[in-house]
Tab-separated table of C-alpha atoms and ligand atoms in Angstrom:
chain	number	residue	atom	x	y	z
A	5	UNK	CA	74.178	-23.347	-59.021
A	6	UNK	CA	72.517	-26.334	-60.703
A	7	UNK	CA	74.182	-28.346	-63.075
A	8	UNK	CA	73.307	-27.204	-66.607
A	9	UNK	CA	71.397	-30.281	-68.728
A	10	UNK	CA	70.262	-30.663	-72.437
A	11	UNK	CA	67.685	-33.307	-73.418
A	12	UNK	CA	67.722	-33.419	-77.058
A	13	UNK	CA	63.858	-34.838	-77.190
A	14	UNK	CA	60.337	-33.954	-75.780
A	15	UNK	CA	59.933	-36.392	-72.756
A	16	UNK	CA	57.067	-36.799	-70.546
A	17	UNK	CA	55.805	-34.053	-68.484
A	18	UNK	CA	56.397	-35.798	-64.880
A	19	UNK	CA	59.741	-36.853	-66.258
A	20	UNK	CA	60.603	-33.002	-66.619
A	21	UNK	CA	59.056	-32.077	-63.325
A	22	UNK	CA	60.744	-34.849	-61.597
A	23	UNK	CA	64.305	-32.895	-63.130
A	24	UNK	CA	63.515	-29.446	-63.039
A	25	UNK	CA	63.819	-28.594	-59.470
A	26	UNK	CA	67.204	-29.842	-59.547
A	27	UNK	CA	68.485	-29.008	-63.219
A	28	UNK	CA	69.009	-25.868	-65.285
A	29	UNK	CA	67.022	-27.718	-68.171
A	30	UNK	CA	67.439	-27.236	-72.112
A	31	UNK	CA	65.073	-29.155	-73.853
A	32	UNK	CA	64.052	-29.842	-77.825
A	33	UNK	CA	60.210	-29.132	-77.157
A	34	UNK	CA	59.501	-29.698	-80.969
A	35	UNK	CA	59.101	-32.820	-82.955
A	36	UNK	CA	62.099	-31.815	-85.364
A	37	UNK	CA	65.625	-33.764	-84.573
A	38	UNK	CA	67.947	-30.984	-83.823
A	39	UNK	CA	70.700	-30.785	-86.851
A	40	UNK	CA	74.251	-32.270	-85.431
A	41	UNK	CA	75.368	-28.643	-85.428
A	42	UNK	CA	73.020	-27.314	-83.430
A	43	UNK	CA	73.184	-30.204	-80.838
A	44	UNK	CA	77.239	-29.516	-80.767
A	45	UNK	CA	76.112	-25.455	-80.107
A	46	UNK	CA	73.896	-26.526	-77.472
A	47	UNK	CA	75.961	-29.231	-75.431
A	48	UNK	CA	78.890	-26.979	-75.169
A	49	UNK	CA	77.784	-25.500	-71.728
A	50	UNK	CA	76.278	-28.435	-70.240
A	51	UNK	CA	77.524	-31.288	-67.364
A	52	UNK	CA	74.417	-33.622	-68.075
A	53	UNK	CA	73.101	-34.929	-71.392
A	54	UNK	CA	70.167	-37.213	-72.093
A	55	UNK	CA	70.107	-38.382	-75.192
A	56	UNK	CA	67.745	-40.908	-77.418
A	57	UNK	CA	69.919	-44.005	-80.000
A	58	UNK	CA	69.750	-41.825	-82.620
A	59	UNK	CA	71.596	-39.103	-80.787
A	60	UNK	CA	75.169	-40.266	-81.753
A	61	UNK	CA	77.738	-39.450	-78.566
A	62	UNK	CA	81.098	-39.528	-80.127
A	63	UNK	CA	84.381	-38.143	-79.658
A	64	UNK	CA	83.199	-34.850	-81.668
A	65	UNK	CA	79.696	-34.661	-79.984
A	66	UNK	CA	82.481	-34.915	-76.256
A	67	UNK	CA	84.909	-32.152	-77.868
A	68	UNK	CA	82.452	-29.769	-78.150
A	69	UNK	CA	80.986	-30.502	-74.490
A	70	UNK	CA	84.038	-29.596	-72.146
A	71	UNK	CA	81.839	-29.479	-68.921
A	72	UNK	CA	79.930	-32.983	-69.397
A	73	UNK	CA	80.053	-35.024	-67.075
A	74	UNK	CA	77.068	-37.505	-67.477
A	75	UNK	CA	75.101	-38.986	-70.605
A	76	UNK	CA	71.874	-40.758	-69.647
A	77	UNK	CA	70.517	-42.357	-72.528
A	78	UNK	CA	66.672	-43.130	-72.707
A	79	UNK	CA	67.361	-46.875	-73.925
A	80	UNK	CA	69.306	-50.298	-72.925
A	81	UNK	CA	71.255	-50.212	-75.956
A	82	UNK	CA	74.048	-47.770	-76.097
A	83	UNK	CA	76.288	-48.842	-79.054
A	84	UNK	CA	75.453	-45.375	-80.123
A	85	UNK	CA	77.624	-43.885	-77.144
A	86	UNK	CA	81.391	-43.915	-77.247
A	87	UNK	CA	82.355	-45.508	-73.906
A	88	UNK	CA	85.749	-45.721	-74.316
A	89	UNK	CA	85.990	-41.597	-74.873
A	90	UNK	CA	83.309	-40.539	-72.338
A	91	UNK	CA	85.579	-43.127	-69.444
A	92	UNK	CA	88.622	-41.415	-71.084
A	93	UNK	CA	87.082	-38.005	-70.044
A	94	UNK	CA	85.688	-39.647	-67.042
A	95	UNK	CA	82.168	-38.944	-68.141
A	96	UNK	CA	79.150	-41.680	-66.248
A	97	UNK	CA	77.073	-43.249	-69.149
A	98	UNK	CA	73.789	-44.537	-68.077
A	99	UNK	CA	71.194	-46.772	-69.645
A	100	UNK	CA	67.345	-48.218	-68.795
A	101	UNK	CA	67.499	-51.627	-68.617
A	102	UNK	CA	64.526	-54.125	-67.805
A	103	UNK	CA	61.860	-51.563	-67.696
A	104	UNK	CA	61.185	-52.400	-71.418
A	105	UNK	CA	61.490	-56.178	-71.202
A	106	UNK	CA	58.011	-56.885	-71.390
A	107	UNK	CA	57.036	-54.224	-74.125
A	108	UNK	CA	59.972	-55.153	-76.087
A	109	UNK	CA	58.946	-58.877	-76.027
A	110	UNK	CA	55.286	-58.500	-76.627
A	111	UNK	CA	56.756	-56.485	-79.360
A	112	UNK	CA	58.758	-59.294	-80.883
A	113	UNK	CA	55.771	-61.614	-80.743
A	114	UNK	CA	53.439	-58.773	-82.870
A	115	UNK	CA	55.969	-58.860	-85.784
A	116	UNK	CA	56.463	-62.586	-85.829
A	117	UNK	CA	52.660	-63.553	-85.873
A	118	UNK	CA	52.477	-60.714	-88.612
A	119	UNK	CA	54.938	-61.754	-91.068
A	120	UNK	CA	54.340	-65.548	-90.142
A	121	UNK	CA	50.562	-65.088	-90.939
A	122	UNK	CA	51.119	-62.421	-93.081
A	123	UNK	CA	49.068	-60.253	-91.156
A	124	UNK	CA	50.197	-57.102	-93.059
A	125	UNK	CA	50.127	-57.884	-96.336
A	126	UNK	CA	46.547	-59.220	-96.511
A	127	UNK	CA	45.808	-56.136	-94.660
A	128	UNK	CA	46.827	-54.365	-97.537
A	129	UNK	CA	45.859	-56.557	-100.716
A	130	UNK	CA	42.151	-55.998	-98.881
A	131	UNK	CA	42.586	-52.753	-98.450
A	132	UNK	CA	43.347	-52.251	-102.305
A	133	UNK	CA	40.211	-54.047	-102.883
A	134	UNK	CA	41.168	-57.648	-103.911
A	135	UNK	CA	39.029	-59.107	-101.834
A	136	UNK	CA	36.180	-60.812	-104.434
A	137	UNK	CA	36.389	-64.528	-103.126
A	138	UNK	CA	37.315	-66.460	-100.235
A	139	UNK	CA	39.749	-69.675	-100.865
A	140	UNK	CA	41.136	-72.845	-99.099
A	141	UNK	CA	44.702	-71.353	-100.108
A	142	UNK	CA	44.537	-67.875	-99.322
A	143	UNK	CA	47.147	-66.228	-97.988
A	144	UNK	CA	48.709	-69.608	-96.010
A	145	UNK	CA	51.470	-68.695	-93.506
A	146	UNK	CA	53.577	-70.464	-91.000
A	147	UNK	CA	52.270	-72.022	-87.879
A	148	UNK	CA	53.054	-71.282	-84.775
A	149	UNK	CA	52.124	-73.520	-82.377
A	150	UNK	CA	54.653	-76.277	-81.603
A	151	UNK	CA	57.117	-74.730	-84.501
A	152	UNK	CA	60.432	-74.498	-83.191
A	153	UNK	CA	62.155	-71.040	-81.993
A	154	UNK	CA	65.487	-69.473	-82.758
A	155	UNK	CA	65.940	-66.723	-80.172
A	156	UNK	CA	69.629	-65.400	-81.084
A	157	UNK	CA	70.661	-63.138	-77.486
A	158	UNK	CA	69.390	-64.903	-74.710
A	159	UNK	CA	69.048	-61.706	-72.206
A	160	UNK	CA	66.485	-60.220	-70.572
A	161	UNK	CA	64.583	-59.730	-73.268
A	162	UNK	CA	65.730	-63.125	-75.204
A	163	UNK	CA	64.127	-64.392	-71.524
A	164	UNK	CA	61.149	-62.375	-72.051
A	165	UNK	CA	60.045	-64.132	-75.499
A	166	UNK	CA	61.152	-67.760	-74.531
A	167	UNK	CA	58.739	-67.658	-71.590
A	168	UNK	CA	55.841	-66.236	-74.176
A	169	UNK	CA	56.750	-69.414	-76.111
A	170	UNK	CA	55.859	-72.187	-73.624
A	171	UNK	CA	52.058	-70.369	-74.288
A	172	UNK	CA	52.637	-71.708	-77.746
A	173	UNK	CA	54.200	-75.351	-76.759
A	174	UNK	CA	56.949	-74.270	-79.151
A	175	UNK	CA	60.509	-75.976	-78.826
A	176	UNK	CA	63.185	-73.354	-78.198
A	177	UNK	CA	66.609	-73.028	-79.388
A	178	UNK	CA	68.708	-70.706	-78.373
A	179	UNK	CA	72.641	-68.888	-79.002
A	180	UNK	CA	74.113	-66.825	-76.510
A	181	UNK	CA	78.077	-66.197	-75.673
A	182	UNK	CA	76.990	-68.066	-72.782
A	183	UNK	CA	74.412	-70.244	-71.429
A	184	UNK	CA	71.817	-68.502	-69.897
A	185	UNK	CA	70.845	-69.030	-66.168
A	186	UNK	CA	67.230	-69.621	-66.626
A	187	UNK	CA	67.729	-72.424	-69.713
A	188	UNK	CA	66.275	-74.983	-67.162
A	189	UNK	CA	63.066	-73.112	-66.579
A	190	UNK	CA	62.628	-71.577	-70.206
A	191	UNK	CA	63.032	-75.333	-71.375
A	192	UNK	CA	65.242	-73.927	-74.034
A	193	UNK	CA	68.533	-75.625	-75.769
A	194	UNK	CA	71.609	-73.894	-76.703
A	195	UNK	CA	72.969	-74.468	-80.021
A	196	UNK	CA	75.620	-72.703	-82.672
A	197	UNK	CA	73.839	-69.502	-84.631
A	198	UNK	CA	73.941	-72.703	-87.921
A	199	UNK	CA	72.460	-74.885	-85.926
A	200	UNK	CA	69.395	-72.371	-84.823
A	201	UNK	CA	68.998	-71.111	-88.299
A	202	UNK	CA	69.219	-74.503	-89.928
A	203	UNK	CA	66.773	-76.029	-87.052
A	204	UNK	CA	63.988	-73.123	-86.386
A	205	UNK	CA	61.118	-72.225	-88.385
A	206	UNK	CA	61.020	-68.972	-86.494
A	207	UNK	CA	63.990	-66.908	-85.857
A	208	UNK	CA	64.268	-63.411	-83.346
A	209	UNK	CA	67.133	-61.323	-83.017
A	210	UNK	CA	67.886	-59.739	-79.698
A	211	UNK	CA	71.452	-59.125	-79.601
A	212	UNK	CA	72.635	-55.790	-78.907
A	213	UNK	CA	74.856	-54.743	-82.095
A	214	UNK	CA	77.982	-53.984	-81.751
A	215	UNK	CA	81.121	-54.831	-84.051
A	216	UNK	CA	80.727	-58.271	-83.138
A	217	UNK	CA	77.641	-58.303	-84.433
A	218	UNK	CA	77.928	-56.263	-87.226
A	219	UNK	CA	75.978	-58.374	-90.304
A	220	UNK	CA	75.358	-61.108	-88.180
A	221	UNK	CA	72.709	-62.355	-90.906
A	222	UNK	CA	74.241	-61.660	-94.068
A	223	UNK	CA	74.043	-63.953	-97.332
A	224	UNK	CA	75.589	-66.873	-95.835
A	225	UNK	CA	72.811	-67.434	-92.868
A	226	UNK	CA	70.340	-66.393	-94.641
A	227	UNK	CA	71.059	-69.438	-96.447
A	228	UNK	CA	71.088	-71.877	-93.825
A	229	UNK	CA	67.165	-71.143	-92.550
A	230	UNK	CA	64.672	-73.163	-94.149
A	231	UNK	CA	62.239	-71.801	-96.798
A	232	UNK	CA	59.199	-71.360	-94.663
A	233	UNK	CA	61.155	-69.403	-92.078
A	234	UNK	CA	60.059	-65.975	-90.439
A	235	UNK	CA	62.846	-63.732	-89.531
A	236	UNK	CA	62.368	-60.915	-87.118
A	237	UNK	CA	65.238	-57.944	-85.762
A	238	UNK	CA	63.968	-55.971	-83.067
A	239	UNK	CA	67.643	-55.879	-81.931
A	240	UNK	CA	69.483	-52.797	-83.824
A	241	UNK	CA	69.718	-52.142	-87.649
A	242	UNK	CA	73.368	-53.548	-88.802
A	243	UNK	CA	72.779	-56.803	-87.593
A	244	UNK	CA	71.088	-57.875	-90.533
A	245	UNK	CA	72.696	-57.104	-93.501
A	246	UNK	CA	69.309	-55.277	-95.241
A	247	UNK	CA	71.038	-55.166	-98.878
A	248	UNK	CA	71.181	-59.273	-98.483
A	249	UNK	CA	67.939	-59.692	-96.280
A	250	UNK	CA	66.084	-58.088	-99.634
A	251	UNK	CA	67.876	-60.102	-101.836
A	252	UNK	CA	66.898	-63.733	-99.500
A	253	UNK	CA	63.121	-62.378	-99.483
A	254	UNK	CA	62.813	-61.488	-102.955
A	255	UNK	CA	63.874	-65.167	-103.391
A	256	UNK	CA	61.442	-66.342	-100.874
A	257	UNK	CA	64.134	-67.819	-98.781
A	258	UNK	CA	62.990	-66.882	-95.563
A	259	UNK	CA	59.406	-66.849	-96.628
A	260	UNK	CA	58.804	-63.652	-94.214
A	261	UNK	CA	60.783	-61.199	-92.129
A	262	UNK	CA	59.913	-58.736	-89.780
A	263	UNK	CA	61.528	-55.780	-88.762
A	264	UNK	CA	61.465	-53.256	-86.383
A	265	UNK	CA	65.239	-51.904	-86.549
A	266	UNK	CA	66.995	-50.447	-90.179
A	267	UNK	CA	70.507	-50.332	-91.166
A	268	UNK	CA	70.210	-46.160	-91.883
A	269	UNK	CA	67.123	-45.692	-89.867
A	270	UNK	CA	65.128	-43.566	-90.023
A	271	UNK	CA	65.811	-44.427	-93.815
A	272	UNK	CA	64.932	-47.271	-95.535
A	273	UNK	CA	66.527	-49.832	-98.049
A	274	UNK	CA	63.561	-48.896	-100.828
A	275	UNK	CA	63.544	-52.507	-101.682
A	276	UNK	CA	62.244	-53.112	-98.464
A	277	UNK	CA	59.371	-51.269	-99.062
A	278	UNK	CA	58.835	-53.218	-102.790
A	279	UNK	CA	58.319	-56.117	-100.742
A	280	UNK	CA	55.038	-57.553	-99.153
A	281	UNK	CA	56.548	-60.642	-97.531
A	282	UNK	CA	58.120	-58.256	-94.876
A	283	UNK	CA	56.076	-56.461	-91.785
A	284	UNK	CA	57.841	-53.164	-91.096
A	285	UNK	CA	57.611	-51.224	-88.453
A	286	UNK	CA	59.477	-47.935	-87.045
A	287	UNK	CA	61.433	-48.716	-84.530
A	288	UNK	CA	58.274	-49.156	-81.723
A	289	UNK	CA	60.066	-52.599	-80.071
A	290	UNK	CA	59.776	-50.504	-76.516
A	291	UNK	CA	56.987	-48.345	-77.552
A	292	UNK	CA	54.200	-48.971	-74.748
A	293	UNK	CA	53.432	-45.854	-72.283
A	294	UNK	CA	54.434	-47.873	-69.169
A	295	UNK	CA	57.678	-48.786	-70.963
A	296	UNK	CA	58.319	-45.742	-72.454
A	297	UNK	CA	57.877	-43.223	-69.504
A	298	UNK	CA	59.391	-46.116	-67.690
A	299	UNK	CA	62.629	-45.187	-69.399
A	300	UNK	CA	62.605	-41.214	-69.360
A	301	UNK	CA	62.051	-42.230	-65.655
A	302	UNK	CA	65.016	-44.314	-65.200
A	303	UNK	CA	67.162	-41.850	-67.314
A	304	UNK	CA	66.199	-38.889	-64.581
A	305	UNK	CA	66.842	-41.071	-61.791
A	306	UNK	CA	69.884	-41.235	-63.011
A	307	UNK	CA	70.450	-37.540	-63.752
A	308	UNK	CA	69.355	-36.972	-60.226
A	309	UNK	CA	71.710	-39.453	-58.614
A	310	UNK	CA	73.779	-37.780	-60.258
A	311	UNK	CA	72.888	-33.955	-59.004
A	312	UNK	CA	72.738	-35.443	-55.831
A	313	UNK	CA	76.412	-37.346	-55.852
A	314	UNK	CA	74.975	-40.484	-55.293
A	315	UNK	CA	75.552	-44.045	-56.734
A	316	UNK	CA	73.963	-44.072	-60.542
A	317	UNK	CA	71.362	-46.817	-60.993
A	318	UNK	CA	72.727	-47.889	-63.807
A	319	UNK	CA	75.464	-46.865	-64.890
A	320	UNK	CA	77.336	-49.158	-67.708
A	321	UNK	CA	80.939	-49.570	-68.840
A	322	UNK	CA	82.397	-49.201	-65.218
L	20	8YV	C1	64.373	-47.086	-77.703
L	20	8YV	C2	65.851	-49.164	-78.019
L	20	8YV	O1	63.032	-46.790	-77.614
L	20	8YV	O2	66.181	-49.245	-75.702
L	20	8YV	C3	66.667	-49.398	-76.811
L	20	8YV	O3	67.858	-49.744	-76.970
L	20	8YV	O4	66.255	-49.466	-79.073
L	20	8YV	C4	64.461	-48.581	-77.922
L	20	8YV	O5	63.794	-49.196	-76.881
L	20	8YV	C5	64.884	-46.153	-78.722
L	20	8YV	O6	66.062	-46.567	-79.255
L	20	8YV	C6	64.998	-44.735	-78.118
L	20	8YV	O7	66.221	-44.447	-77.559
């Protein structure tokens, strides 16, 4: 009999096929987020789950899923999965690293040369028609070229950006728990998180949140970056602290911030959305087709190591 697996989101057609001869597949084929009862009803007979970040895998979620024996999540972050209680259970977790490296750090570079040079909010003001006259000052940002970066997570993707930045001659700075291998060839310094915000004009979060990381901007660092800073999380909402990210911007103090990741996603702080020195966008760090199908790919490979009782690509927290 094949093992019975739920995928709580519409994935890509050759992802399914890929599965389906080798699964007993339940899938959400709708754009609706199943309700956290129904995805408890539906787990309960199944040995594989793949699951998105917003798909929380907790010690309820594994309570109502006696059979599971596998959660492949279609991401490289998985703070939303309970590792300790799926090892407990001796449940595999999988993620998809490096196949959205790239995507994820073109992605960074989109939000930082739109809330730098305030890409967005012209875009609007001239969409509302303000547009009568042109003027020496109009809408001035931040340059660019041979600023100096902050990159806070030097991983693959924190790797990803610094090597975009030689393009721009820019001087990078970097904090990491420890010093990355390829500092030589990125031509990138490591300093303390003060140091980076103090020093950059441009800062980029890439740290994967955990509680570690919980609020690692808050009020205080906020603080420390200089006025004509650009802040930008593509990392995970919760790292910022929004309530005090609002408070800096309304106050001009980083001049811009751009964001990609919410505290309460898919909600929003409203004063986020009160503010036009902020680009905003919904959580798309990853969203390219290679990247993306590259994921649902990795995820199945996964699920079908699995079926098979082979090695799991990657599997994390062994
Ligand atoms: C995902 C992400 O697209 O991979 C991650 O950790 O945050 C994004 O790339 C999204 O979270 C879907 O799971």
């Amino acid at each position: 009999m094949k093992p019975r697996l739920l995928i709580t989101r519409q994935i890509f057609d050759q992802v399914l096929e890929r599965l389906a001869p080798h699964f007993d597949i339940e899938s959400n084929q709708t754009d609706a987020e199943w309700s956290r009862g129904e995805l408890l009803a539906r787990v309960a007979d199944k040995e594989a789950l793949f699951v998105v970040t917003s798909d929380k895998v907790d010690v309820e979620l594994l309570q109502a899923a006696p059979r599971l024996r596998i959660v492949a999540t279609g991401s490289v972050g998985f703070n939303h999965i309970d590792l300790q209680a799926c090892s407990a259970r001796g449940i595999a977790v999988t993620n998809t690293p490096d196949v959205l490296n790239e995507a994820t750090a073109d992605m960074a570079w989109a939000l930082l040369m739109a809330a730098a040079r305030r890409v967005c909010e012209s875009e609007h003001w001239l969409r509302a028609g303000h547009w009568k006259r042109w003027a020496f000052d109009q809408f001035l940002g931040a340059d660019l070229w041979r600023s100096t970066l902050g990159i806070v997570g030097m991983g693959r993707i924190g790797s990803a950006i610094a090597r975009r930045a030689r393009g721009f001659e820019m001087k990078v700075l970097y904090c990491n728990r420890s010093a990355a291998p390829s500092e030589q060839a990125l031509g990138a310094e490591r300093v303390s998180l003060d140091t980076l915000l103090a020093q950059s004009d441009h800062v980029l979060l890439v740290v994967p949140y955990s509680p570690a990381t919980h609020h690692l901007i808050g009020e205080r660092e906020l603080a420390l970056m200089q006025p004509h800073a650009t802040l930008v999380n593509i990392a995970r909402g919760g790292v910022v602290d929004d309530a005090a990210l609002i408070r800096a911007l309304r106050a001009g103090r980083p001049a811009a911030a751009g964001l990609d990741v919410f505290e309460n996603e898919p909600a929003l702080n409203p004063g986020l959305l009160e503010l036009s020195n902020v680009a905003l966008t919904p959580h798309i760090g990853s969203a390219t087709r290679s990247s993306r199908v590259g994921m649902a790919m990795l995820a199945a490979e996964n699920l079908l190591a699995f079926a098979a009782n082979q090695p799991l690509p990657t599997q994390v927290g062994r």
